[in-house]
Coordinates of C-alpha atoms in Angstrom, one line a residue:
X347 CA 101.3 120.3 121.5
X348 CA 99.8 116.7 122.3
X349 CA 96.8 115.6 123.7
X350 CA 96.5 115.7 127.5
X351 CA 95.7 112.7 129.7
X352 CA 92.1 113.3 130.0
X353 CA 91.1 113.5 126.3
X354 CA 93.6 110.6 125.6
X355 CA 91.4 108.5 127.9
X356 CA 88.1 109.9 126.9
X357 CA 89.0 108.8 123.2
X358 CA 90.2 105.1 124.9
X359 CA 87.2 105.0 126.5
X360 CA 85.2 105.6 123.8
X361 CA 87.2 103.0 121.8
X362 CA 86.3 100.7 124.0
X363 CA 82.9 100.6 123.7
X364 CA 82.9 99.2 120.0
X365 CA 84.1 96.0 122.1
X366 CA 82.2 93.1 122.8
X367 CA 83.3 89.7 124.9
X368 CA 84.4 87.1 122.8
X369 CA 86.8 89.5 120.5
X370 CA 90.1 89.5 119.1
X371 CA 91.4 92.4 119.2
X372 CA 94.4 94.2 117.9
X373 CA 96.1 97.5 119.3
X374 CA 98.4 100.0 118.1
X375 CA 100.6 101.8 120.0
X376 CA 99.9 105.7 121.4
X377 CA 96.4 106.3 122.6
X378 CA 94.9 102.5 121.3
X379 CA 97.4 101.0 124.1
X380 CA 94.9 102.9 126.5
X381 CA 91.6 101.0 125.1
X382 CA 92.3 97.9 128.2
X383 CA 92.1 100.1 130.8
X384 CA 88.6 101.2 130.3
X385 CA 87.3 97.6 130.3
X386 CA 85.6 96.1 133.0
X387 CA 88.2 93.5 135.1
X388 CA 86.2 90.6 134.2
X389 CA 86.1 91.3 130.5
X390 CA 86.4 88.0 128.0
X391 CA 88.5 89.7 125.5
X392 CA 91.8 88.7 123.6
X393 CA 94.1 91.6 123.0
X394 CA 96.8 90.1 120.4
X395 CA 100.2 91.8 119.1
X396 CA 102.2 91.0 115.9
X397 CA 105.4 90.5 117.8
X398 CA 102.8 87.1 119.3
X399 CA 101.2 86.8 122.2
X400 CA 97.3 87.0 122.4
X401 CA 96.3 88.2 126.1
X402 CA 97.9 91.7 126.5
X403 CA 96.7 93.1 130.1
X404 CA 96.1 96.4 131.3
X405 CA 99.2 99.0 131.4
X406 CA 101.3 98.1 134.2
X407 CA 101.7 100.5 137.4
X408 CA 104.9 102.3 137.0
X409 CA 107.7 100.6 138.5
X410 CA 106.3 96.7 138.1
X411 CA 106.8 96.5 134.6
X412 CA 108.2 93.4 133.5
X413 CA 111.2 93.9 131.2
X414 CA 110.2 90.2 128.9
X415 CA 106.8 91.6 128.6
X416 CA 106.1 94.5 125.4
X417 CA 103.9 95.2 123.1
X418 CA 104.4 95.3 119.1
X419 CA 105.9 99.0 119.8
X420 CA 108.0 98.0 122.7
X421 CA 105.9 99.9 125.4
X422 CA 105.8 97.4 128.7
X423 CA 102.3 95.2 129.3
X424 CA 100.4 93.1 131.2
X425 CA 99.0 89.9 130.0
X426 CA 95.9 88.3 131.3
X427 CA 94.9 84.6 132.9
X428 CA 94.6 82.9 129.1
X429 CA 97.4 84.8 127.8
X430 CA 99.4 82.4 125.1
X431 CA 102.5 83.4 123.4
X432 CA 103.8 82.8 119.9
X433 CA 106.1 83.5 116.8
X434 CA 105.5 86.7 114.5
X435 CA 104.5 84.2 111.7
X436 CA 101.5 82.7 113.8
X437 CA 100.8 86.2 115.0
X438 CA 100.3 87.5 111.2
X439 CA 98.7 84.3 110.6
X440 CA 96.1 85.3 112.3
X441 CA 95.8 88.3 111.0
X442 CA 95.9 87.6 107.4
X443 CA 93.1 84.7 108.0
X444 CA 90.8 87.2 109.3
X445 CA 90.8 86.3 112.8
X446 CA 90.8 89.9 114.6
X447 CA 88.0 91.0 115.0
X448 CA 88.9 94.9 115.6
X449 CA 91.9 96.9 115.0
X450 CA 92.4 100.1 116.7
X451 CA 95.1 101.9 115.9
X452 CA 96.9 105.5 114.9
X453 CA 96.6 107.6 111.9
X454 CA 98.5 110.5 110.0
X455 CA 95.5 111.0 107.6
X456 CA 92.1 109.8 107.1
X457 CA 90.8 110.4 104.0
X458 CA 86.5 111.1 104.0
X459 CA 86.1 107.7 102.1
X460 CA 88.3 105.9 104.6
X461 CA 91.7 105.7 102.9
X462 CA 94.5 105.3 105.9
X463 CA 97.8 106.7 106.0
X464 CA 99.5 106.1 109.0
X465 CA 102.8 105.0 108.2
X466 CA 105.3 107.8 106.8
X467 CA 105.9 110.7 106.6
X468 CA 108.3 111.6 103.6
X469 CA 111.8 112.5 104.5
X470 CA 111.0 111.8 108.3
X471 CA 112.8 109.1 110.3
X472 CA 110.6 105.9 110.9
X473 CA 110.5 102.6 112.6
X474 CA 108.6 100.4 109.8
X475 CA 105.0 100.0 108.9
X476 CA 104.6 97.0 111.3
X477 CA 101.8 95.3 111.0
X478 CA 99.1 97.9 110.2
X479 CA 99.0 97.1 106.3
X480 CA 98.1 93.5 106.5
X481 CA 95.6 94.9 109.8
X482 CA 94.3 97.5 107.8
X483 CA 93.1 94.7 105.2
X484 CA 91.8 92.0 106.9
X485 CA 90.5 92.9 110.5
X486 CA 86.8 92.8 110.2
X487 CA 86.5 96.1 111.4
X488 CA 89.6 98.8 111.8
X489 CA 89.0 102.1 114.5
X490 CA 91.5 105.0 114.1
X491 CA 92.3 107.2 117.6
X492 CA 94.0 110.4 116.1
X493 CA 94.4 113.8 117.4
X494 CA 92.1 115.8 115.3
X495 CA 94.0 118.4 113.8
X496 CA 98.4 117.7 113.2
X497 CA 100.9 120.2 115.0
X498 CA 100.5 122.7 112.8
X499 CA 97.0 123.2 113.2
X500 CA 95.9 121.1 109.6
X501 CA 92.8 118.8 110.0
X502 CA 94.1 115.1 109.9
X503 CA 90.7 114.2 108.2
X504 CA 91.0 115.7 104.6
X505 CA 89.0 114.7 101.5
X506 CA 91.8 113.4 100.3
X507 CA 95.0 111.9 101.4
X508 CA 98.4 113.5 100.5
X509 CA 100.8 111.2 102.7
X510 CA 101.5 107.4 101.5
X511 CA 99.1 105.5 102.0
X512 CA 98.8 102.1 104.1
X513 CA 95.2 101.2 102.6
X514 CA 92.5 102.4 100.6
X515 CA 88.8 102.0 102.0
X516 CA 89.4 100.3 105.0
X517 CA 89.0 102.4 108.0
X518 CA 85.5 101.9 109.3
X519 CA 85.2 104.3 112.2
X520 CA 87.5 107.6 113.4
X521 CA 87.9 109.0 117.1
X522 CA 89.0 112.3 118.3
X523 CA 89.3 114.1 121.4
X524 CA 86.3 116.4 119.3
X525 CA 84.1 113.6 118.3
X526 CA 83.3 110.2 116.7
X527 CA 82.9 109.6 112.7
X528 CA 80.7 106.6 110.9
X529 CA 82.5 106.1 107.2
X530 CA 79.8 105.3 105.3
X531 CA 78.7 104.7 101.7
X532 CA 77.4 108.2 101.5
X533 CA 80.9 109.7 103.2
X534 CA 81.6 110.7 106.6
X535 CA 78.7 110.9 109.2
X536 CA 79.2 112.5 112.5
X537 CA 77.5 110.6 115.2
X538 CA 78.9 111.8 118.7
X539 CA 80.3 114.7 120.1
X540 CA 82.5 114.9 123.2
X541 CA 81.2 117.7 126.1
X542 CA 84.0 119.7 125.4
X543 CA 83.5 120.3 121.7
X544 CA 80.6 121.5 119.5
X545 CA 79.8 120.8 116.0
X546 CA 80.3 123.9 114.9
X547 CA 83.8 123.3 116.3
X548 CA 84.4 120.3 114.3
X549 CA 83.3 121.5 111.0
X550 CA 85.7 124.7 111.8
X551 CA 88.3 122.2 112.0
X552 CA 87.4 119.1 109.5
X553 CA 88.6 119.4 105.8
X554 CA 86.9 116.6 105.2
X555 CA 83.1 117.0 104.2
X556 CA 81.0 115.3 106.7
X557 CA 77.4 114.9 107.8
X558 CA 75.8 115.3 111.1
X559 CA 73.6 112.3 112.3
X560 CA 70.1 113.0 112.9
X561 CA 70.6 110.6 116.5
X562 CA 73.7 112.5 117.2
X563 CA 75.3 111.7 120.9
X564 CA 76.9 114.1 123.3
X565 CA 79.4 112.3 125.2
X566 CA 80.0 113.6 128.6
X567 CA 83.3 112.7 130.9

């Protein structure tokens, strides 16, 4: 079973406060496609896609989605006073030339040194890696939102990753509906902790070694 409304928008939320005005940012689809709405209405950010526009909007109210307007997964969007549009080669231009500032996207895996999979799964049906390698690599700083432990009940953070990868080293910081993750020099450090959870709860469920931060937050709702 999935993640319910309110933890997919407590992890958004929480997303969104690694945000600053002034930022290019880049979204993936699922729970990242959230981040916008928990951003005040005057906000100065840039929210670009691969498939080229810079200026993606809030989530539109069911019913007034406009059928030219999508994201990089297809999902209908908004776009903002600013908003520019663009080809897919400008749109990885800017990616590639280090212009986003934060990616925020999904993961499979997350290995404890910050190795990404988030592509494949072998033998499953998929619609292409997009544009997560070339984000993965050159964003100045890439945020995964994952559900913390897969279908089957298996942590998705694990010392080590056993689906394809997408990158090695590259993921910076890790949100769950449990809590929030630093990936550091000296390995995972756990700095916040949602209301609902408990450390205790976390390590029952992390394969991946981590420590607990001596400032540690408690995020309430």
């Amino acid at each position: 079973m999935g993640l319910g409304t309110g933890d997919r928008n407590r992890i958004a939320k929480r997303a969104a406060a690694e945000i600053s005005d002034g930022m290019l940012v880049n979204l993936g689809i699922g729970i990242p496609s959230l981040v916008p709405n928990h951003l005040l209405n005057d906000h100065k950010v840039m929210f670009h896609a691969e498939n080229g526009l810079v200026g993606i909007g809030s989530t539109p109210e069911m019913g007034k989605e406009d059928a030219h307007l999508c994201n990089a997964g297809g999902l209908p969007i908004t776009i903002r006073a600013g908003a520019s549009y663009c080809d897919s080669t400008v749109a990885f231009g800017m990616i590639r030339r280090g212009r986003v500032d934060i990616t925020i996207l999904g993961a499979l895996q997350v290995s404890q040194v910050g190795d990404l999979a988030n592509w494949i799964v072998p033998g499953k049906r998929v619609p292409g890696m997009g544009g997560a390698m070339e984000l993965a690599a050159k964003a100045k700083k890439v945020i995964v939102l994952m559900e913390h432990n897969d279908k089957a009940g298996m942590s998705k953070l694990v010392k080590k990753c056993t689906l394809p990868l997408t990158a090695k080293k590259c993921v910076h910081m890790i949100i769950t509906e449990l809590g929030v993750f630093s990936v550091t020099s000296e390995g995972l450090l756990l700095t916040d902790v949602f209301d609902t959870s408990s450390i205790q709860e976390i390590r029952n469920r992390t394969e991946a070694s981590f420590t607990v931060s001596e400032n540690i937050h408690n995020l309430k709702e």
